[in-house]
Amino acid sequence: MSIDTAPLIGILGAYGRVGAAAARFLAAEGGYRLRIGGRSADRAWRFTRTLGDRAEAAVVDARDSQSLMHFTRGCAAILDCSGTAFSLRGRVRAAVLAAGVHYVGMTDDGGSRTPTGPCSAVLFTGLSGTLAGWVPRWLADGLDSATRFSGWWGGLGAIPSHTAVSCLLAKRRAVDLPGDEHPQDRGTCDGEGPRDEVALPVPQAFASPTAPPAQAVAVRRVLPEELRQQAYLLRLEEASWHEVLKGPGVPAFLDRFALRGPAAGDGGALMAAARELAKASLRDAAGSSPYQVLYGTLEGLAADGTPVRRNALLHCTDVTGLVGVIASITVHEVTRGRVPSGVHVMAATLPPGDTADWILRHLPRATARTTEVPTGEPGTTTAPPAARRPG
């Protein structure tokens, strides 16, 4: 594909941490022209020079409709890493879709998810929920059916303020579940109740060699919106998700937010809460190297009817890079026409195996692998989706 005919992807906030990571990964993949956008012409130009001859710089202010319209012209898709989406309450997304261009937002803008027009819009709803919705699909790829899923996610690292907005919005949509009575207990799809502090044995994969020995660990059992959706689509009988929060700042903040968080329509207060969460994460991560760990288990039947258990392990030390990979492969899928029209959460659009491949290609020292063992249990069948809708 020549430079002139390659699809053009416009990136808002392209020289920020997540935007820059996504731009570098897309440039490394090839097959695209990139329009690097931001309010600083100097910063956009300096970053563009590092990406090669398929990138161009442009000044854009996402809050100015004329500026945004000019930036969008000629693009196949817009990747919005600007962090202004929520404060503008969906106006950026609406303007991009009205121009006949696909939209990928790295902040949940809090706007309507009602489909409008022929283009696709994909929203990042926080790292925990996105991984909770992707990893069951990764594990289920190629299975005849699946029955039970259990996942653990956590780590350390500073949370950017605009990413924290998506995290807090996701908390409002998640179902908090009681703590497990025993480590072997599994969470059911229809369980619901107040959150308890639990003392579960954390999988060894979550141990950090750089973390202080006395560092607090809080384990929360939740059912994110994204996992509820996949539990329904995969016809799971049981699904659970544990967040391993290294503290004390982030767990304490989330407790306060759950009890006295701002009203859903109070955008200013939510942005202030997101900044407070970002500061808490920065304090918790002080003195430790950042990392993210995901461990998941899925039980089901292989294509030949053999009962199997699949395990997944994802580990990386570049937290921003992980979000950048998720952003870049999502806009890749959208641009290639693999995402239907309408509004989607990112977890439902990530390709199961290809996402792991992108992580390994672009993140040094990352681990992303699955293993499978036969369980020796009798095969089981799952009920129709309507009989077992979770949540």
mmCIF file of C-alpha atoms in Angstrom:
data_model
loop_
_atom_site.group_PDB
_atom_site.id
_atom_site.type_symbol
_atom_site.label_atom_id
_atom_site.label_comp_id
_atom_site.label_asym_id
_atom_site.label_seq_id
_atom_site.Cartn_x
_atom_site.Cartn_y
_atom_site.Cartn_z
ATOM 1 C CA MET A 1 0.000 0.000 0.000
ATOM 2 C CA SER A 2 1.449 3.377 -0.987
ATOM 3 C CA ILE A 3 1.757 6.258 1.440
ATOM 4 C CA ASP A 4 -0.865 8.241 -0.476
ATOM 5 C CA THR A 5 -3.547 5.523 -0.329
ATOM 6 C CA ALA A 6 -2.928 4.248 3.219
ATOM 7 C CA PRO A 7 -5.790 5.043 5.646
ATOM 8 C CA LEU A 8 -5.245 8.208 7.662
ATOM 9 C CA ILE A 9 -5.675 8.009 11.442
ATOM 10 C CA GLY A 10 -5.949 11.283 13.344
ATOM 11 C CA ILE A 11 -4.761 11.148 16.968
ATOM 12 C CA LEU A 12 -5.950 13.811 19.402
ATOM 13 C CA GLY A 13 -3.568 14.317 22.309
ATOM 14 C CA ALA A 14 -0.997 12.413 20.279
ATOM 15 C CA TYR A 15 2.096 13.616 22.148
ATOM 16 C CA GLY A 16 0.663 12.726 25.580
ATOM 17 C CA ARG A 17 1.699 9.486 27.264
ATOM 18 C CA VAL A 18 -1.024 7.184 25.922
ATOM 19 C CA GLY A 19 -1.357 8.962 22.570
ATOM 20 C CA ALA A 20 2.395 8.839 21.935
ATOM 21 C CA ALA A 21 2.554 5.131 22.783
ATOM 22 C CA ALA A 22 -0.358 4.341 20.452
ATOM 23 C CA ALA A 23 1.163 6.438 17.652
ATOM 24 C CA ARG A 24 4.518 4.645 17.933
ATOM 25 C CA PHE A 25 2.846 1.229 17.821
ATOM 26 C CA LEU A 26 0.743 2.136 14.771
ATOM 27 C CA ALA A 27 3.805 3.529 13.003
ATOM 28 C CA ALA A 28 5.706 0.312 13.773
ATOM 29 C CA GLU A 29 2.845 -1.820 12.434
ATOM 30 C CA GLY A 30 2.829 0.114 9.141
ATOM 31 C CA GLY A 31 -0.018 0.482 6.671
ATOM 32 C CA TYR A 32 -1.236 3.836 8.025
ATOM 33 C CA ARG A 33 -0.689 7.545 7.704
ATOM 34 C CA LEU A 34 -0.845 9.348 11.036
ATOM 35 C CA ARG A 35 -2.007 12.884 11.792
ATOM 36 C CA ILE A 36 -0.455 13.951 15.087
ATOM 37 C CA GLY A 37 -2.707 16.487 16.763
ATOM 38 C CA GLY A 38 -2.509 18.705 19.819
ATOM 39 C CA ARG A 39 -2.731 22.329 20.903
ATOM 40 C CA SER A 40 1.047 22.844 20.750
ATOM 41 C CA ALA A 41 2.406 23.041 17.205
ATOM 42 C CA ASP A 42 5.985 22.683 18.451
ATOM 43 C CA ARG A 43 5.333 19.537 20.496
ATOM 44 C CA ALA A 44 3.272 17.977 17.698
ATOM 45 C CA TRP A 45 5.973 18.676 15.125
ATOM 46 C CA ARG A 46 8.850 17.425 17.314
ATOM 47 C CA PHE A 47 7.034 14.160 18.039
ATOM 48 C CA THR A 48 5.982 13.709 14.398
ATOM 49 C CA ARG A 49 9.629 13.782 13.305
ATOM 50 C CA THR A 50 10.274 10.623 15.346
ATOM 51 C CA LEU A 51 7.609 8.633 13.462
ATOM 52 C CA GLY A 52 8.910 8.767 9.887
ATOM 53 C CA ASP A 53 7.486 10.051 6.629
ATOM 54 C CA ARG A 54 3.990 8.627 7.150
ATOM 55 C CA ALA A 55 3.193 11.099 9.920
ATOM 56 C CA GLU A 56 2.128 14.747 9.747
ATOM 57 C CA ALA A 57 1.609 17.329 12.480
ATOM 58 C CA ALA A 58 -1.510 19.430 12.986
ATOM 59 C CA VAL A 59 -2.701 21.929 15.570
ATOM 60 C CA VAL A 60 -6.129 21.085 16.956
ATOM 61 C CA ASP A 61 -8.255 22.095 19.914
ATOM 62 C CA ALA A 62 -10.896 19.427 20.586
ATOM 63 C CA ARG A 63 -13.041 22.069 22.324
ATOM 64 C CA ASP A 64 -13.288 24.143 19.110
ATOM 65 C CA SER A 65 -15.740 22.630 16.624
ATOM 66 C CA GLN A 66 -14.153 24.320 13.588
ATOM 67 C CA SER A 67 -10.672 23.210 14.593
ATOM 68 C CA LEU A 68 -11.902 19.647 15.153
ATOM 69 C CA MET A 69 -13.734 19.579 11.809
ATOM 70 C CA HIS A 70 -10.587 20.685 9.970
ATOM 71 C CA PHE A 71 -8.469 18.083 11.801
ATOM 72 C CA THR A 72 -10.932 15.268 11.025
ATOM 73 C CA ARG A 73 -11.097 15.954 7.272
ATOM 74 C CA GLY A 74 -9.682 13.048 5.266
ATOM 75 C CA CYS A 75 -9.361 10.697 8.250
ATOM 76 C CA ALA A 76 -10.649 7.138 8.299
ATOM 77 C CA ALA A 77 -10.727 7.152 12.115
ATOM 78 C CA ILE A 78 -9.987 9.422 15.064
ATOM 79 C CA LEU A 79 -8.190 8.102 18.145
ATOM 80 C CA ASP A 80 -9.033 10.473 21.002
ATOM 81 C CA CYS A 81 -6.347 10.435 23.712
ATOM 82 C CA SER A 82 -6.880 14.084 24.631
ATOM 83 C CA GLY A 83 -8.535 13.575 27.994
ATOM 84 C CA THR A 84 -11.189 16.213 27.238
ATOM 85 C CA ALA A 85 -13.932 13.790 26.163
ATOM 86 C CA PHE A 86 -15.751 13.573 29.501
ATOM 87 C CA SER A 87 -15.567 17.290 30.255
ATOM 88 C CA LEU A 88 -17.150 17.908 26.832
ATOM 89 C CA ARG A 89 -19.809 15.231 27.512
ATOM 90 C CA GLY A 90 -19.634 13.420 24.195
ATOM 91 C CA ARG A 91 -19.394 16.430 21.874
ATOM 92 C CA VAL A 92 -16.080 15.279 20.385
ATOM 93 C CA ARG A 93 -17.494 11.853 19.584
ATOM 94 C CA ALA A 94 -20.668 13.358 18.122
ATOM 95 C CA ALA A 95 -18.695 15.747 15.886
ATOM 96 C CA VAL A 96 -16.420 12.987 14.580
ATOM 97 C CA LEU A 97 -19.307 10.622 13.823
ATOM 98 C CA ALA A 98 -21.269 13.435 12.152
ATOM 99 C CA ALA A 99 -18.320 13.903 9.797
ATOM 100 C CA GLY A 100 -18.609 10.259 8.737
ATOM 101 C CA VAL A 101 -15.432 9.178 10.565
ATOM 102 C CA HIS A 102 -14.994 6.316 13.041
ATOM 103 C CA TYR A 103 -14.198 7.258 16.660
ATOM 104 C CA VAL A 104 -12.106 5.523 19.332
ATOM 105 C CA GLY A 105 -12.095 7.278 22.714
ATOM 106 C CA MET A 106 -9.585 6.532 25.462
ATOM 107 C CA THR A 107 -11.919 8.149 27.991
ATOM 108 C CA ASP A 108 -15.485 7.090 28.609
ATOM 109 C CA ASP A 109 -17.165 10.373 27.695
ATOM 110 C CA GLY A 110 -20.319 9.558 29.662
ATOM 111 C CA GLY A 111 -22.461 10.188 26.593
ATOM 112 C CA SER A 112 -25.253 8.097 25.120
ATOM 113 C CA ARG A 113 -24.499 4.610 23.844
ATOM 114 C CA THR A 114 -27.428 4.699 21.441
ATOM 115 C CA PRO A 115 -26.154 3.958 17.903
ATOM 116 C CA THR A 116 -26.245 6.897 15.501
ATOM 117 C CA GLY A 117 -25.239 6.722 11.841
ATOM 118 C CA PRO A 118 -23.174 4.187 9.912
ATOM 119 C CA CYS A 119 -19.845 4.677 11.705
ATOM 120 C CA SER A 120 -18.349 2.888 14.710
ATOM 121 C CA ALA A 121 -17.585 4.397 18.105
ATOM 122 C CA VAL A 122 -15.558 2.471 20.688
ATOM 123 C CA LEU A 123 -15.080 3.686 24.279
ATOM 124 C CA PHE A 124 -12.370 2.731 26.769
ATOM 125 C CA THR A 125 -14.115 1.963 30.057
ATOM 126 C CA GLY A 126 -11.080 1.542 32.293
ATOM 127 C CA LEU A 127 -8.265 -1.005 32.344
ATOM 128 C CA SER A 128 -9.839 -3.413 34.828
ATOM 129 C CA GLY A 129 -13.152 -3.716 33.005
ATOM 130 C CA THR A 130 -11.531 -3.850 29.571
ATOM 131 C CA LEU A 131 -9.287 -6.733 30.603
ATOM 132 C CA ALA A 132 -12.183 -8.453 32.408
ATOM 133 C CA GLY A 133 -14.163 -8.445 29.169
ATOM 134 C CA TRP A 134 -11.280 -9.399 26.882
ATOM 135 C CA VAL A 135 -9.554 -12.262 28.709
ATOM 136 C CA PRO A 136 -12.580 -14.653 28.754
ATOM 137 C CA ARG A 137 -12.834 -14.207 24.984
ATOM 138 C CA TRP A 138 -9.087 -14.836 24.672
ATOM 139 C CA LEU A 139 -9.395 -18.065 26.668
ATOM 140 C CA ALA A 140 -12.617 -19.198 24.973
ATOM 141 C CA ASP A 141 -11.230 -18.794 21.442
ATOM 142 C CA GLY A 142 -11.524 -22.205 19.742
ATOM 143 C CA LEU A 143 -13.494 -23.902 22.531
ATOM 144 C CA ASP A 144 -16.795 -25.584 21.812
ATOM 145 C CA SER A 145 -18.320 -24.112 24.991
ATOM 146 C CA ALA A 146 -17.304 -22.502 28.277
ATOM 147 C CA THR A 147 -18.753 -22.863 31.761
ATOM 148 C CA ARG A 148 -16.719 -21.076 34.460
ATOM 149 C CA PHE A 149 -14.361 -18.115 34.482
ATOM 150 C CA SER A 150 -12.305 -16.620 37.286
ATOM 151 C CA GLY A 151 -9.950 -13.658 36.867
ATOM 152 C CA TRP A 152 -7.536 -11.637 38.981
ATOM 153 C CA TRP A 153 -6.124 -8.245 37.992
ATOM 154 C CA GLY A 154 -3.938 -5.703 39.730
ATOM 155 C CA GLY A 155 -0.561 -4.054 40.026
ATOM 156 C CA LEU A 156 1.049 -0.697 40.622
ATOM 157 C CA GLY A 157 1.336 2.415 38.544
ATOM 158 C CA ALA A 158 0.258 6.031 38.296
ATOM 159 C CA ILE A 159 -3.217 6.471 36.787
ATOM 160 C CA PRO A 160 -3.566 9.448 34.401
ATOM 161 C CA SER A 161 -6.429 11.733 35.411
ATOM 162 C CA HIS A 162 -8.480 11.188 32.244
ATOM 163 C CA THR A 163 -8.043 7.394 32.556
ATOM 164 C CA ALA A 164 -9.213 7.686 36.163
ATOM 165 C CA VAL A 165 -12.507 9.136 34.890
ATOM 166 C CA SER A 166 -13.216 5.904 33.001
ATOM 167 C CA CYS A 167 -12.297 3.929 36.111
ATOM 168 C CA LEU A 168 -14.779 5.823 38.274
ATOM 169 C CA LEU A 169 -17.577 5.605 35.701
ATOM 170 C CA ALA A 170 -16.923 1.850 35.474
ATOM 171 C CA LYS A 171 -17.237 1.546 39.255
ATOM 172 C CA ARG A 172 -20.765 2.913 39.001
ATOM 173 C CA ARG A 173 -21.710 0.211 36.484
ATOM 174 C CA ALA A 174 -19.971 -2.701 38.225
ATOM 175 C CA VAL A 175 -21.743 -5.005 40.675
ATOM 176 C CA ASP A 176 -19.973 -5.264 44.044
ATOM 177 C CA LEU A 177 -20.006 -8.775 45.463
ATOM 178 C CA PRO A 178 -19.433 -10.202 48.951
ATOM 179 C CA GLY A 179 -16.008 -11.631 49.747
ATOM 180 C CA ASP A 180 -15.370 -15.338 49.258
ATOM 181 C CA GLU A 181 -15.932 -17.575 52.262
ATOM 182 C CA HIS A 182 -13.128 -19.876 51.125
ATOM 183 C CA PRO A 183 -10.313 -19.394 48.632
ATOM 184 C CA GLN A 184 -11.777 -22.092 46.397
ATOM 185 C CA ASP A 185 -15.221 -20.507 46.189
ATOM 186 C CA ARG A 186 -16.197 -19.082 42.841
ATOM 187 C CA GLY A 187 -18.321 -15.988 42.315
ATOM 188 C CA THR A 188 -21.693 -16.619 40.715
ATOM 189 C CA CYS A 189 -23.193 -14.463 38.008
ATOM 190 C CA ASP A 190 -26.303 -13.706 40.007
ATOM 191 C CA GLY A 191 -24.669 -12.874 43.345
ATOM 192 C CA GLU A 192 -25.021 -9.335 44.654
ATOM 193 C CA GLY A 193 -24.413 -7.622 47.951
ATOM 194 C CA PRO A 194 -22.234 -5.137 49.832
ATOM 195 C CA ARG A 195 -18.490 -5.233 49.271
ATOM 196 C CA ASP A 196 -16.405 -6.782 52.042
ATOM 197 C CA GLU A 197 -12.697 -6.535 52.663
ATOM 198 C CA VAL A 198 -11.385 -10.039 52.079
ATOM 199 C CA ALA A 199 -8.125 -11.798 52.819
ATOM 200 C CA LEU A 200 -7.751 -14.183 49.913
ATOM 201 C CA PRO A 201 -4.412 -15.762 49.062
ATOM 202 C CA VAL A 202 -3.253 -13.682 46.110
ATOM 203 C CA PRO A 203 -1.803 -15.682 43.177
ATOM 204 C CA GLN A 204 2.002 -15.747 43.137
ATOM 205 C CA ALA A 205 1.987 -13.866 39.823
ATOM 206 C CA PHE A 206 1.004 -10.726 41.743
ATOM 207 C CA ALA A 207 4.144 -10.656 43.861
ATOM 208 C CA SER A 208 6.296 -7.608 43.072
ATOM 209 C CA PRO A 209 10.038 -7.894 43.763
ATOM 210 C CA THR A 210 10.274 -4.101 44.118
ATOM 211 C CA ALA A 211 7.302 -3.562 46.444
ATOM 212 C CA PRO A 212 7.950 -2.779 50.128
ATOM 213 C CA PRO A 213 7.397 -5.886 52.306
ATOM 214 C CA ALA A 214 4.788 -4.142 54.456
ATOM 215 C CA GLN A 215 2.750 -2.869 51.536
ATOM 216 C CA ALA A 216 -1.000 -3.253 52.095
ATOM 217 C CA VAL A 217 -3.043 -5.392 49.737
ATOM 218 C CA ALA A 218 -6.807 -5.122 49.347
ATOM 219 C CA VAL A 219 -8.700 -7.693 47.287
ATOM 220 C CA ARG A 220 -12.088 -6.642 45.949
ATOM 221 C CA ARG A 221 -14.549 -8.998 44.295
ATOM 222 C CA VAL A 222 -16.595 -7.227 41.638
ATOM 223 C CA LEU A 223 -18.508 -8.047 38.470
ATOM 224 C CA PRO A 224 -17.668 -5.406 35.850
ATOM 225 C CA GLU A 225 -20.189 -4.486 33.186
ATOM 226 C CA GLU A 226 -17.826 -5.852 30.521
ATOM 227 C CA LEU A 227 -17.560 -9.273 32.209
ATOM 228 C CA ARG A 228 -21.330 -9.459 32.674
ATOM 229 C CA GLN A 229 -21.707 -8.921 28.932
ATOM 230 C CA GLN A 230 -19.206 -11.636 28.048
ATOM 231 C CA ALA A 231 -20.647 -14.041 30.620
ATOM 232 C CA TYR A 232 -23.967 -13.705 28.827
ATOM 233 C CA LEU A 233 -22.510 -14.094 25.331
ATOM 234 C CA LEU A 234 -20.322 -17.062 26.290
ATOM 235 C CA ARG A 235 -23.176 -18.660 28.286
ATOM 236 C CA LEU A 236 -21.075 -18.922 31.422
ATOM 237 C CA GLU A 237 -22.601 -20.536 34.468
ATOM 238 C CA GLU A 238 -20.184 -18.729 36.801
ATOM 239 C CA ALA A 239 -17.905 -15.695 36.479
ATOM 240 C CA SER A 240 -15.805 -13.819 39.022
ATOM 241 C CA TRP A 241 -13.309 -10.977 38.950
ATOM 242 C CA HIS A 242 -10.940 -9.908 41.718
ATOM 243 C CA GLU A 243 -9.079 -6.611 41.809
ATOM 244 C CA VAL A 244 -5.819 -6.749 43.782
ATOM 245 C CA LEU A 245 -5.231 -3.181 44.952
ATOM 246 C CA LYS A 246 -1.867 -2.247 46.429
ATOM 247 C CA GLY A 247 -2.441 0.468 48.953
ATOM 248 C CA PRO A 248 -3.257 2.122 51.059
ATOM 249 C CA GLY A 249 -4.271 5.184 49.046
ATOM 250 C CA VAL A 250 -6.276 3.767 46.126
ATOM 251 C CA PRO A 251 -8.377 1.270 48.163
ATOM 252 C CA ALA A 252 -9.177 3.951 50.760
ATOM 253 C CA PHE A 253 -10.180 6.439 48.054
ATOM 254 C CA LEU A 254 -12.440 3.911 46.301
ATOM 255 C CA ASP A 255 -14.158 3.172 49.625
ATOM 256 C CA ARG A 256 -14.887 6.880 50.080
ATOM 257 C CA PHE A 257 -16.055 7.194 46.492
ATOM 258 C CA ALA A 258 -18.468 4.271 46.900
ATOM 259 C CA LEU A 259 -20.002 5.887 49.995
ATOM 260 C CA ARG A 260 -19.967 9.579 49.068
ATOM 261 C CA GLY A 261 -19.173 9.807 45.370
ATOM 262 C CA PRO A 262 -20.562 12.714 43.320
ATOM 263 C CA ALA A 263 -23.888 12.404 41.553
ATOM 264 C CA ALA A 264 -23.794 10.883 38.080
ATOM 265 C CA GLY A 265 -24.525 14.220 36.414
ATOM 266 C CA ASP A 266 -21.958 16.251 38.358
ATOM 267 C CA GLY A 267 -19.147 16.308 35.807
ATOM 268 C CA GLY A 268 -16.972 18.809 37.666
ATOM 269 C CA ALA A 269 -17.045 16.798 40.882
ATOM 270 C CA LEU A 270 -16.270 13.591 39.001
ATOM 271 C CA MET A 271 -13.242 15.196 37.334
ATOM 272 C CA ALA A 272 -12.058 16.366 40.771
ATOM 273 C CA ALA A 273 -12.485 12.831 42.127
ATOM 274 C CA ALA A 274 -10.504 11.473 39.167
ATOM 275 C CA ARG A 275 -7.628 13.830 39.970
ATOM 276 C CA GLU A 276 -7.702 12.679 43.591
ATOM 277 C CA LEU A 277 -7.583 9.036 42.480
ATOM 278 C CA ALA A 278 -4.631 9.811 40.192
ATOM 279 C CA LYS A 279 -2.743 11.411 43.099
ATOM 280 C CA ALA A 280 -3.486 8.431 45.351
ATOM 281 C CA SER A 281 -2.154 6.022 42.732
ATOM 282 C CA LEU A 282 1.013 8.093 42.382
ATOM 283 C CA ARG A 283 1.618 7.978 46.143
ATOM 284 C CA ASP A 284 0.991 4.228 46.281
ATOM 285 C CA ALA A 285 3.435 3.586 43.436
ATOM 286 C CA ALA A 286 6.231 5.715 44.917
ATOM 287 C CA GLY A 287 9.412 3.693 45.402
ATOM 288 C CA SER A 288 8.191 0.739 43.325
ATOM 289 C CA SER A 289 8.495 -0.152 39.663
ATOM 290 C CA PRO A 290 5.145 -0.082 37.816
ATOM 291 C CA TYR A 291 3.610 -3.333 36.647
ATOM 292 C CA GLN A 292 0.282 -4.893 35.719
ATOM 293 C CA VAL A 293 -0.680 -8.545 36.204
ATOM 294 C CA LEU A 294 -3.704 -10.477 34.992
ATOM 295 C CA TYR A 295 -4.373 -14.119 35.790
ATOM 296 C CA GLY A 296 -7.474 -15.897 34.488
ATOM 297 C CA THR A 297 -8.917 -19.424 34.392
ATOM 298 C CA LEU A 298 -11.670 -20.709 32.117
ATOM 299 C CA GLU A 299 -13.269 -24.167 32.162
ATOM 300 C CA GLY A 300 -15.079 -25.586 29.169
ATOM 301 C CA LEU A 301 -15.176 -28.179 26.413
ATOM 302 C CA ALA A 302 -12.675 -28.448 23.564
ATOM 303 C CA ALA A 303 -13.883 -28.963 19.993
ATOM 304 C CA ASP A 304 -13.657 -32.760 20.446
ATOM 305 C CA GLY A 305 -15.723 -32.645 23.654
ATOM 306 C CA THR A 306 -12.791 -33.015 26.071
ATOM 307 C CA PRO A 307 -13.258 -31.062 29.319
ATOM 308 C CA VAL A 308 -10.355 -28.627 29.660
ATOM 309 C CA ARG A 309 -9.136 -25.810 31.841
ATOM 310 C CA ARG A 310 -7.329 -22.895 30.221
ATOM 311 C CA ASN A 311 -5.162 -20.455 32.149
ATOM 312 C CA ALA A 312 -4.017 -17.018 30.998
ATOM 313 C CA LEU A 313 -1.174 -14.894 32.339
ATOM 314 C CA LEU A 314 -0.485 -11.311 31.328
ATOM 315 C CA HIS A 315 2.370 -9.368 32.919
ATOM 316 C CA CYS A 316 3.995 -6.126 31.839
ATOM 317 C CA THR A 317 6.051 -3.345 33.391
ATOM 318 C CA ASP A 318 4.898 -0.577 31.033
ATOM 319 C CA VAL A 319 1.427 0.357 32.249
ATOM 320 C CA THR A 320 1.037 3.276 29.837
ATOM 321 C CA GLY A 321 2.290 1.056 27.042
ATOM 322 C CA LEU A 322 -0.381 -1.535 27.813
ATOM 323 C CA VAL A 323 -3.116 1.091 27.451
ATOM 324 C CA GLY A 324 -1.394 2.308 24.286
ATOM 325 C CA VAL A 325 -1.483 -1.195 22.798
ATOM 326 C CA ILE A 326 -5.185 -1.459 23.587
ATOM 327 C CA ALA A 327 -5.775 1.931 21.934
ATOM 328 C CA SER A 328 -3.736 1.135 18.824
ATOM 329 C CA ILE A 329 -5.173 -2.303 18.104
ATOM 330 C CA THR A 330 -8.706 -0.981 18.629
ATOM 331 C CA VAL A 331 -8.294 1.793 16.064
ATOM 332 C CA HIS A 332 -6.643 -0.774 13.775
ATOM 333 C CA GLU A 333 -9.723 -3.028 14.027
ATOM 334 C CA VAL A 334 -12.090 -0.104 13.479
ATOM 335 C CA THR A 335 -10.193 1.198 10.463
ATOM 336 C CA ARG A 336 -10.107 -2.265 8.909
ATOM 337 C CA GLY A 337 -13.905 -2.490 9.111
ATOM 338 C CA ARG A 338 -13.990 -5.252 11.723
ATOM 339 C CA VAL A 339 -16.165 -3.353 14.205
ATOM 340 C CA PRO A 340 -19.875 -2.943 13.362
ATOM 341 C CA SER A 341 -21.552 0.442 13.348
ATOM 342 C CA GLY A 342 -22.845 1.687 16.669
ATOM 343 C CA VAL A 343 -21.338 2.383 20.090
ATOM 344 C CA HIS A 344 -19.253 -0.336 21.736
ATOM 345 C CA VAL A 345 -17.103 -0.812 24.827
ATOM 346 C CA MET A 346 -13.491 -1.609 24.015
ATOM 347 C CA ALA A 347 -13.528 -4.997 25.758
ATOM 348 C CA ALA A 348 -16.014 -6.336 23.208
ATOM 349 C CA THR A 349 -13.961 -5.266 20.173
ATOM 350 C CA LEU A 350 -10.445 -6.429 21.090
ATOM 351 C CA PRO A 351 -9.521 -9.444 18.923
ATOM 352 C CA PRO A 352 -8.843 -12.390 21.278
ATOM 353 C CA GLY A 353 -5.442 -13.679 20.156
ATOM 354 C CA ASP A 354 -4.202 -10.715 18.131
ATOM 355 C CA THR A 355 -4.324 -8.445 21.180
ATOM 356 C CA ALA A 356 -1.882 -10.728 22.997
ATOM 357 C CA ASP A 357 0.342 -10.749 19.884
ATOM 358 C CA TRP A 358 0.421 -6.929 19.792
ATOM 359 C CA ILE A 359 1.340 -6.827 23.494
ATOM 360 C CA LEU A 360 4.289 -9.160 22.919
ATOM 361 C CA ARG A 361 5.448 -7.294 19.805
ATOM 362 C CA HIS A 362 5.386 -3.811 21.287
ATOM 363 C CA LEU A 363 6.052 -4.159 25.030
ATOM 364 C CA PRO A 364 9.553 -5.300 26.014
ATOM 365 C CA ARG A 365 9.666 -7.842 28.830
ATOM 366 C CA ALA A 366 5.911 -8.479 28.577
ATOM 367 C CA THR A 367 4.388 -11.918 29.098
ATOM 368 C CA ALA A 368 1.080 -12.925 27.484
ATOM 369 C CA ARG A 369 0.404 -16.644 27.293
ATOM 370 C CA THR A 370 -2.248 -19.294 27.723
ATOM 371 C CA THR A 371 -1.972 -22.940 28.794
ATOM 372 C CA GLU A 372 -4.512 -25.746 28.576
ATOM 373 C CA VAL A 373 -4.882 -28.957 30.586
ATOM 374 C CA PRO A 374 -7.596 -31.641 30.455
ATOM 375 C CA THR A 375 -9.661 -31.710 33.639
ATOM 376 C CA GLY A 376 -10.978 -35.261 33.471
ATOM 377 C CA GLU A 377 -14.431 -34.075 34.483
ATOM 378 C CA PRO A 378 -17.578 -35.176 32.641
ATOM 379 C CA GLY A 379 -18.578 -32.852 29.842
ATOM 380 C CA THR A 380 -21.382 -30.445 30.603
ATOM 381 C CA THR A 381 -23.732 -28.443 28.481
ATOM 382 C CA THR A 382 -24.769 -24.873 29.049
ATOM 383 C CA ALA A 383 -28.259 -23.457 29.191
ATOM 384 C CA PRO A 384 -29.629 -21.028 26.592
ATOM 385 C CA PRO A 385 -28.519 -17.412 27.108
ATOM 386 C CA ALA A 386 -31.981 -16.211 28.100
ATOM 387 C CA ALA A 387 -32.071 -18.701 30.978
ATOM 388 C CA ARG A 388 -28.853 -17.522 32.552
ATOM 389 C CA ARG A 389 -28.443 -13.805 31.999
ATOM 390 C CA PRO A 390 -25.884 -12.686 34.641
ATOM 391 C CA GLY A 391 -25.847 -9.517 36.716
#
